[in-house]
CSV table of C-alpha atoms in Angstrom, one decimal:
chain,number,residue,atom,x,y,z
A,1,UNK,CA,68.6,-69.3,162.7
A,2,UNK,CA,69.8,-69.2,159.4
A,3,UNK,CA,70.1,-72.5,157.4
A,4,UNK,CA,73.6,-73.6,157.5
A,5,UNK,CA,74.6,-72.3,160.5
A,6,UNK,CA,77.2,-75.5,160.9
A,7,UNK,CA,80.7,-76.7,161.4
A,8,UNK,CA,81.9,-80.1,161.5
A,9,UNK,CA,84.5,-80.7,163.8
A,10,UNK,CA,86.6,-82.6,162.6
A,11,UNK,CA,89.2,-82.3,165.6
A,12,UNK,CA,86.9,-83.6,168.3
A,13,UNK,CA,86.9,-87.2,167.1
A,14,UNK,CA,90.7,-86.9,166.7
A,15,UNK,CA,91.2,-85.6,170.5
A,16,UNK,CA,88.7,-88.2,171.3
A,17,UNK,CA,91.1,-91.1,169.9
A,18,UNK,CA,93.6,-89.7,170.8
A,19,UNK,CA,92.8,-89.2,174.6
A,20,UNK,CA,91.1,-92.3,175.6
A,21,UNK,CA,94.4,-94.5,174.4
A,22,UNK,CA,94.2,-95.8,177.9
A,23,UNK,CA,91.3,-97.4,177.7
A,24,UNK,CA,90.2,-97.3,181.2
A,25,UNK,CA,86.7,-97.9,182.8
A,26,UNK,CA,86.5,-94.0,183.1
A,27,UNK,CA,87.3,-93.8,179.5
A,28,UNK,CA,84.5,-95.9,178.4
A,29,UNK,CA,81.7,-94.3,180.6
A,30,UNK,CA,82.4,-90.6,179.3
A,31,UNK,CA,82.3,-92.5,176.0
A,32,UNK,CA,78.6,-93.9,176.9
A,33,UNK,CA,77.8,-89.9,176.5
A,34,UNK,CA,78.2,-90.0,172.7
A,35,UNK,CA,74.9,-91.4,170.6
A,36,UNK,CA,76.0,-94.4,168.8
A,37,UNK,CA,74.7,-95.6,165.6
A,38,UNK,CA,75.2,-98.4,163.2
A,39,UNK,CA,75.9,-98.5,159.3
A,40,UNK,CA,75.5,-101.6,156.9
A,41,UNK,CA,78.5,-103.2,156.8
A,42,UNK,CA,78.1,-104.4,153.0
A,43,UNK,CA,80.8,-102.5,150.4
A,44,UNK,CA,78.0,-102.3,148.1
A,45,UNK,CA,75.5,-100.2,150.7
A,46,UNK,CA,78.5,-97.6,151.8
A,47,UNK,CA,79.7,-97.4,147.3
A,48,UNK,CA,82.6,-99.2,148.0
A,49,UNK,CA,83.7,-100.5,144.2
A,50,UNK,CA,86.7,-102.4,144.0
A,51,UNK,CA,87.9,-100.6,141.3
A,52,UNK,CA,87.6,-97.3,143.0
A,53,UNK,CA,89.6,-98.6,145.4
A,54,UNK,CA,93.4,-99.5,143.8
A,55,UNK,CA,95.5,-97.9,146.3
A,56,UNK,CA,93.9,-99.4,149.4
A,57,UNK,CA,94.8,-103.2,148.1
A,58,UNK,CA,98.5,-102.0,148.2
A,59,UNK,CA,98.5,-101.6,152.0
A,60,UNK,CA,97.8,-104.1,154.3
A,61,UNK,CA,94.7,-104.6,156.3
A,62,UNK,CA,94.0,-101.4,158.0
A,63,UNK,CA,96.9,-99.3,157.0
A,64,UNK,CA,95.3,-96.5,156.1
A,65,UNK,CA,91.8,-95.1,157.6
A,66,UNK,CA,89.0,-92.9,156.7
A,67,UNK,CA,86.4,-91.6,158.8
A,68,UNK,CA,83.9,-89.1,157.3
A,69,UNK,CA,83.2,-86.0,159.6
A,70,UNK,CA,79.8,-84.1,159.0
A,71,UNK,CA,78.7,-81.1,160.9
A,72,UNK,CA,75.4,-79.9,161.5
A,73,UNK,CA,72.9,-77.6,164.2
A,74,UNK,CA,70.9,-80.3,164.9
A,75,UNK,CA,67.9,-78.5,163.4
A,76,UNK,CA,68.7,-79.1,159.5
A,77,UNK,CA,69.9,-82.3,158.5
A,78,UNK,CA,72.2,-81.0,155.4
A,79,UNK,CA,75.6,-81.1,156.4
A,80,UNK,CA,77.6,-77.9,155.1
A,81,UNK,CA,80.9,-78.7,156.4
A,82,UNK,CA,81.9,-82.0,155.1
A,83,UNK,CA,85.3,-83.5,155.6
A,84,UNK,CA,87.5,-86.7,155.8
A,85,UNK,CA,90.1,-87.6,158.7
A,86,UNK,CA,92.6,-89.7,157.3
A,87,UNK,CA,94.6,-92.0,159.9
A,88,UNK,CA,98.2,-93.0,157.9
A,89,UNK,CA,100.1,-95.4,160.1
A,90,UNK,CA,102.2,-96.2,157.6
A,91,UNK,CA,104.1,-92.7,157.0
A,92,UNK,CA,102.6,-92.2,160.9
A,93,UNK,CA,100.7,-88.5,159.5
A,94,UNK,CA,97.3,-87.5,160.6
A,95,UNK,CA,95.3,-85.7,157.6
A,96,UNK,CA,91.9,-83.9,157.0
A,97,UNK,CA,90.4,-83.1,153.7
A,98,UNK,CA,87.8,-80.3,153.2
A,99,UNK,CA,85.2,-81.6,151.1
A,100,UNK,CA,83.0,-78.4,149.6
A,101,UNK,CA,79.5,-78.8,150.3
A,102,UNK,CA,78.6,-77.1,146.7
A,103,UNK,CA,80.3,-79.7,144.6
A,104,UNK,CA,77.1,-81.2,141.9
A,105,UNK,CA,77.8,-84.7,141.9
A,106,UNK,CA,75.4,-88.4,141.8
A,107,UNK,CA,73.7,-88.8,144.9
A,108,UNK,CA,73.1,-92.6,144.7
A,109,UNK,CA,69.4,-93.7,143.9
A,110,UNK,CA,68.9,-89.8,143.8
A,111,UNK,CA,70.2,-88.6,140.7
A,112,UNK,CA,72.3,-85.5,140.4
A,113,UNK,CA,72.7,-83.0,143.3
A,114,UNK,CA,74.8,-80.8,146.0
A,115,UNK,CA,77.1,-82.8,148.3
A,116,UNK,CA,75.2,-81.5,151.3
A,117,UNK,CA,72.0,-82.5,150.7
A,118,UNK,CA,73.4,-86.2,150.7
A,119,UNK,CA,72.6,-86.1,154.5
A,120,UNK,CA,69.4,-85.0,155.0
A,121,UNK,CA,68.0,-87.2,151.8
A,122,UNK,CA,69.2,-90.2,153.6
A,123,UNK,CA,71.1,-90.0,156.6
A,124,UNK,CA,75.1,-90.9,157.3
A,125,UNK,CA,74.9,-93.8,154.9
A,126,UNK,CA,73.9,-92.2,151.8
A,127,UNK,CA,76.1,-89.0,152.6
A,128,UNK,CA,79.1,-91.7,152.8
A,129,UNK,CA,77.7,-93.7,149.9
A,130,UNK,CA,78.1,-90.3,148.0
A,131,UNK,CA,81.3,-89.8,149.2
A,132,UNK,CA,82.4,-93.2,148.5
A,133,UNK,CA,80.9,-93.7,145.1
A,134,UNK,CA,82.5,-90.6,143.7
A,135,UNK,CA,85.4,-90.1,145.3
A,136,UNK,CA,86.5,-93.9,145.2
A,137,UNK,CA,87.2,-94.0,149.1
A,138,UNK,CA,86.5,-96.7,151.3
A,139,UNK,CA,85.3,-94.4,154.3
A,140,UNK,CA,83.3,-97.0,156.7
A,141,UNK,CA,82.5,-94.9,159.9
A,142,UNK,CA,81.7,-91.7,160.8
A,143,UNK,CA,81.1,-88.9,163.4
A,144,UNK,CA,79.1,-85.8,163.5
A,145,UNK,CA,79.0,-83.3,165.6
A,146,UNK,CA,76.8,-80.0,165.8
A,147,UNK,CA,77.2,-76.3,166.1
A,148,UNK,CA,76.8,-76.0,170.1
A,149,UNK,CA,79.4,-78.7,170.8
A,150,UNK,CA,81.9,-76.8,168.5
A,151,UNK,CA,81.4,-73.4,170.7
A,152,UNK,CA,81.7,-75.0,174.1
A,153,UNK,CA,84.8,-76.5,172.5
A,154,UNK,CA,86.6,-73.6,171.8
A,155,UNK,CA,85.6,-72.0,174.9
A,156,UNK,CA,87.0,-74.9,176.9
A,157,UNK,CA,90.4,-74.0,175.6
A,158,UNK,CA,89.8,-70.3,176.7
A,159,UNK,CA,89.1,-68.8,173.1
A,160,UNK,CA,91.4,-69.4,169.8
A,161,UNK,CA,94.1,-67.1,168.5
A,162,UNK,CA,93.3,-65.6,165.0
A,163,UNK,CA,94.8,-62.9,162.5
A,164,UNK,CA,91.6,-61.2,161.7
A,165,UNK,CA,91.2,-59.2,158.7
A,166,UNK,CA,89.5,-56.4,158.2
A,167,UNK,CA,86.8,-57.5,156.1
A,168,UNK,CA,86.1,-60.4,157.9
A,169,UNK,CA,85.0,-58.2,161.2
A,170,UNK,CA,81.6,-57.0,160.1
A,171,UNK,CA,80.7,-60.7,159.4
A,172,UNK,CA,82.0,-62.1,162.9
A,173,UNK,CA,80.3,-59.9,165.1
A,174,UNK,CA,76.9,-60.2,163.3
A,175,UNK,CA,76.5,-63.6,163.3
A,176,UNK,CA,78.4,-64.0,167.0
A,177,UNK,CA,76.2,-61.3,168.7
A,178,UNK,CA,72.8,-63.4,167.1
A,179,UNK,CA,74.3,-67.0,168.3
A,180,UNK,CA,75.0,-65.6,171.7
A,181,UNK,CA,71.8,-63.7,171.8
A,182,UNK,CA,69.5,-66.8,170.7
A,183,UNK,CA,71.3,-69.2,173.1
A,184,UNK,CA,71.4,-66.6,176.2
A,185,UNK,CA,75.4,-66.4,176.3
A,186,UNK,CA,76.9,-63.8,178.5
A,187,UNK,CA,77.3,-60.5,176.8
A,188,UNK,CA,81.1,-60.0,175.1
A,189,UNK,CA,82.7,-57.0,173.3
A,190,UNK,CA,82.8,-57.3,169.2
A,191,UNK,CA,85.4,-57.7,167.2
A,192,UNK,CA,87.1,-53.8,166.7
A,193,UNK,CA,90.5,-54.1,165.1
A,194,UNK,CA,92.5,-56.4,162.9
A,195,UNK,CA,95.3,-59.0,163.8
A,196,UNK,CA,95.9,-61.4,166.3
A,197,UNK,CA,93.9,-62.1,168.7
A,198,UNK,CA,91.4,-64.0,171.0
A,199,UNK,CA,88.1,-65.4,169.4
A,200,UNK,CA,85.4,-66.6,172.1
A,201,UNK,CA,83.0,-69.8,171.1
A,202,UNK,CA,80.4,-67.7,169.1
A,203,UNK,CA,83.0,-65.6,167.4
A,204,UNK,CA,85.1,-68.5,166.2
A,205,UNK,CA,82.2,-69.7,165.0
A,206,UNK,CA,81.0,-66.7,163.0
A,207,UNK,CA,84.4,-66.4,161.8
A,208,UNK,CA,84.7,-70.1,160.3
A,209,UNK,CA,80.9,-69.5,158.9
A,210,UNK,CA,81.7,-66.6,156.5
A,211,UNK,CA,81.5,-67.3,152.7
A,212,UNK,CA,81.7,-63.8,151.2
A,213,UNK,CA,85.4,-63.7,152.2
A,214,UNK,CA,87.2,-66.5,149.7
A,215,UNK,CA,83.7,-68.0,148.9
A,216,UNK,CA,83.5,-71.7,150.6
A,217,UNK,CA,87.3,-72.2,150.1
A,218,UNK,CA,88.3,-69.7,152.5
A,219,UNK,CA,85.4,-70.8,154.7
A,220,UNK,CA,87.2,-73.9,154.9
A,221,UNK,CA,90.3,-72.9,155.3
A,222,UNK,CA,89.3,-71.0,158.5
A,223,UNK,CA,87.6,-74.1,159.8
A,224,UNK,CA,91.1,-76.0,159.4
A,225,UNK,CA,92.8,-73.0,161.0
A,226,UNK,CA,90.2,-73.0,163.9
A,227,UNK,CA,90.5,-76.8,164.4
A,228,UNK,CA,94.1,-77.0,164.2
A,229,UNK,CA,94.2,-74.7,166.9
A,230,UNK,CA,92.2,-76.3,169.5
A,231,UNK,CA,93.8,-79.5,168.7
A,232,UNK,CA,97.1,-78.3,169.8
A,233,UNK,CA,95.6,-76.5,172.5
A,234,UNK,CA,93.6,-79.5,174.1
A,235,UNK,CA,96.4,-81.8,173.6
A,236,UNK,CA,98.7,-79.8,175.3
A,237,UNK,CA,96.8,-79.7,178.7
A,238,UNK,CA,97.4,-83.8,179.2
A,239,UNK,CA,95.5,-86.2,179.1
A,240,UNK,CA,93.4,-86.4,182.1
A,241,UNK,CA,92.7,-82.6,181.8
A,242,UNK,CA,91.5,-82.7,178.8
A,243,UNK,CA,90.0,-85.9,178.9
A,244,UNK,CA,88.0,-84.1,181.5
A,245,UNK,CA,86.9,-80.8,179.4
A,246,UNK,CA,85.8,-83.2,176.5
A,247,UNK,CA,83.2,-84.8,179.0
A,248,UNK,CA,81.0,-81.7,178.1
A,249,UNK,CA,81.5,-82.4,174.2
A,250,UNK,CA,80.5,-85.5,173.9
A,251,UNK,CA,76.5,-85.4,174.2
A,252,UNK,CA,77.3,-83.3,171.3
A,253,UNK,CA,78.5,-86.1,169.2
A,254,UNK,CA,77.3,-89.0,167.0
A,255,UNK,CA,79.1,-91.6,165.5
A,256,UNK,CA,79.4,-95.3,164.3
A,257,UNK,CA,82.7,-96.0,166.1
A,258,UNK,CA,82.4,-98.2,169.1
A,259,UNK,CA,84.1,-97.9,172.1
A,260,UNK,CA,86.2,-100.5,171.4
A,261,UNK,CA,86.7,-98.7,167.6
A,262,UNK,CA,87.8,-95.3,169.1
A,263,UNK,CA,90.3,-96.5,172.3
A,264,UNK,CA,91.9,-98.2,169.1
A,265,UNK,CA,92.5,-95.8,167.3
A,266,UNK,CA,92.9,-93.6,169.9
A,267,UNK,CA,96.4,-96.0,170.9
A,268,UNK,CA,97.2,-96.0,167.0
A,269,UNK,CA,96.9,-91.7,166.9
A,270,UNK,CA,99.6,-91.6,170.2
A,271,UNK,CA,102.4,-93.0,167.7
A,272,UNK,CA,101.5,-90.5,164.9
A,273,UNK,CA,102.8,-87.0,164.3
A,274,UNK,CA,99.2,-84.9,165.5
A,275,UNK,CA,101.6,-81.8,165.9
A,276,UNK,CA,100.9,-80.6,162.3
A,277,UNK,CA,98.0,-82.2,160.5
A,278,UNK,CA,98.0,-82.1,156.6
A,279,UNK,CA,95.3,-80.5,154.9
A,280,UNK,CA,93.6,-80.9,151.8
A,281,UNK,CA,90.5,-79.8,149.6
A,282,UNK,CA,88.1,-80.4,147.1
A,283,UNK,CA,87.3,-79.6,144.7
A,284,UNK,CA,91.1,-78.8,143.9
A,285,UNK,CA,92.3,-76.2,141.0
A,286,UNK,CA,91.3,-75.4,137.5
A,287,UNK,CA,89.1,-78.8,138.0
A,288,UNK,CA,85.5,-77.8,138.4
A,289,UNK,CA,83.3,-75.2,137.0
A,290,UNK,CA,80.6,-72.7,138.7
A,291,UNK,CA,77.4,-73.3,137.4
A,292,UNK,CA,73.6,-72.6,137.6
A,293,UNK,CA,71.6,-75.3,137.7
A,294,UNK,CA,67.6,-75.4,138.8
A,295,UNK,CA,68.3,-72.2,140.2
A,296,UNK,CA,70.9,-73.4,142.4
A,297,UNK,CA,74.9,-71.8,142.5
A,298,UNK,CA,77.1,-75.2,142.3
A,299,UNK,CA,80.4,-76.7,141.1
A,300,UNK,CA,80.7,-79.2,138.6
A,301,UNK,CA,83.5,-80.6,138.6
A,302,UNK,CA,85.7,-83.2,137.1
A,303,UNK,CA,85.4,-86.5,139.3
A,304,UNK,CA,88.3,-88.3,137.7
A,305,UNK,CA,91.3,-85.2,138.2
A,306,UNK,CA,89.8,-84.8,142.0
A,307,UNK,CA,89.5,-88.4,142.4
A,308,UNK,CA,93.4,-89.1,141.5
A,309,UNK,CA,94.2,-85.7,143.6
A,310,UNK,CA,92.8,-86.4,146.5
A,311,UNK,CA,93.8,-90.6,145.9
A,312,UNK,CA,97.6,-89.1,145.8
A,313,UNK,CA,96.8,-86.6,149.1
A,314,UNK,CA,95.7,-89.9,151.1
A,315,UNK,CA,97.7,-92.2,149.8
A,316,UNK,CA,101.0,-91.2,148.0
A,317,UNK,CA,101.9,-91.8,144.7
A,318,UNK,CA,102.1,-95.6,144.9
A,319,UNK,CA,104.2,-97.7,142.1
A,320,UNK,CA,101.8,-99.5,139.8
């Protein structure tokens, strides 16, 4: 399998929360199916600075949450989809920012490097000590989930509706027909024509892996559209029933939420607008560069412009 054959998935841990709001004792023994870990709690161990952190100290306790999302095979420990859920109560908005896995930024205690390498040099703490560090965010938790849990998603929810364009076809049925054919998947008909129309598992995965079509922007892009749609799709079934399908998701998963964490939030997310999440991505517009550097294609970019960007995307522009 090709190296960076991933997704992160960033939907699952917000159907999660938002489907266990009950918080019943079925609820928290499908939840015993996810691997649990723990992070330092220290702001110094996850690069939380104070000073990075302005906007948060205008909210109260809480108001606003982060929760990094990293997606992986299981195989390779770089994470090449990176992104952050952002839980607003206060304007009662979900939001998910794409965070490009190119971006050439400090890797704390590692010197300069690639956002996705953060990972495999040193786990979900130094990947959100990276994020946190250089992005002033005061992400605490996190979940990961890897590329087999994302297929079996979509499938679930009987395949996602997409307007596929012409030269994105070669690319999804190459990569779909070796997924399926390395995991033993029944056989299914490639992609012929463009427009709308009904991706299975391995396709929708193909199709939000391709990076010759818009580079890594529109790679991302299609892995928000993809997401978005299963979200509306699994929410739409109810509760139970899709409490139900999730059961085979969640041995897929990893995270530092407990139990207790996620039926939390998952009673905070039923009062908030998950109809239409917002999206967002960095590095944003006429603020980085592409580079070579030690052989490697990145993006440098300048911290402070994507910093305030994404600081006014989570929080609003606050009065000083």
């Amino acid at each position: 399998m090709k190296k960076g054959v991933k997704i992160t998935i960033a939907v699952i841990v917000s159907i999660i929360l938002l489907l266990v709001a009950g918080g019943t004792i079925y609820t928290n023994s499908i939840l015993g199916k996810i691997k649990k870990t723990e992070l330092p709690k220290g702001n110094d161990s996850l690069g939380i600075s104070k000073e990075k952190v302005v906007e948060k100290e205008k909210y109260k306790d809480k108001d606003v949450i982060n929760i990094a999302l990293f997606g992986r095979d299981g195989s390779d420990q770089r994470t090449d989809s990176i992104m952050v859920l952002t839980i607003d109560k206060i304007n009662k908005k979900v939001k998910l920012t794409s965070l490009l896995r190119d971006m050439y930024i400090d890797l704390p205690g590692q010197g300069m490097g690639i956002l996705n390498h953060a990972f495999m040099k040193g786990g979900s703490e130094l990947a959100i000590k990276t994020i946190n560090s250089n992005f002033g965010l005061d992400v605490q938790d996190y979940v990961a989930v890897n590329m087999d849990g994302f297929i079996h998603l979509v499938d679930l929810v009987g395949g996602v509706e997409i307007n596929v364009e012409a030269e994105e076809i070669p690319y999804i049925n190459s990569t779909a027909q070796g997924m399926a054919k390395e995991r033993k998947y029944e056989a299914f008909k490639d992609v012929t024509k463009t427009g709308v129309q009904k991706l299975n598992g391995p396709q929708a995965m193909a199709y939000t892996r391709i990076r010759k079509v818009g580079r890594d922007f529109g790679r991302t892009a299609r892995q928000r559209e993809v997401l978005n749609y299963v979200f509306k799709e699994l929410k739409g079934q109810g509760a139970i029933k899709a409490l139900g399908a999730m059961t085979d998701i969640l041995p897929y998963v990893e995270t530092s939420l407990s139990n207790k964490d996620i039926i939390g939030l998952g009673t905070t997310l039923m009062g908030l607008d998950t109809n239409s999440i917002e999206e967002f991505r960095l590095p944003v517009n006429d603020a980085y560069k592409d580079e070579v550097i030690q052989g490697m294609f990145v993006m440098t970019v300048d911290l402070e412009t994507n910093r305030n960007k994404l600081h006014e995307f989570i929080y609003g522009k606050l009065e000083p």
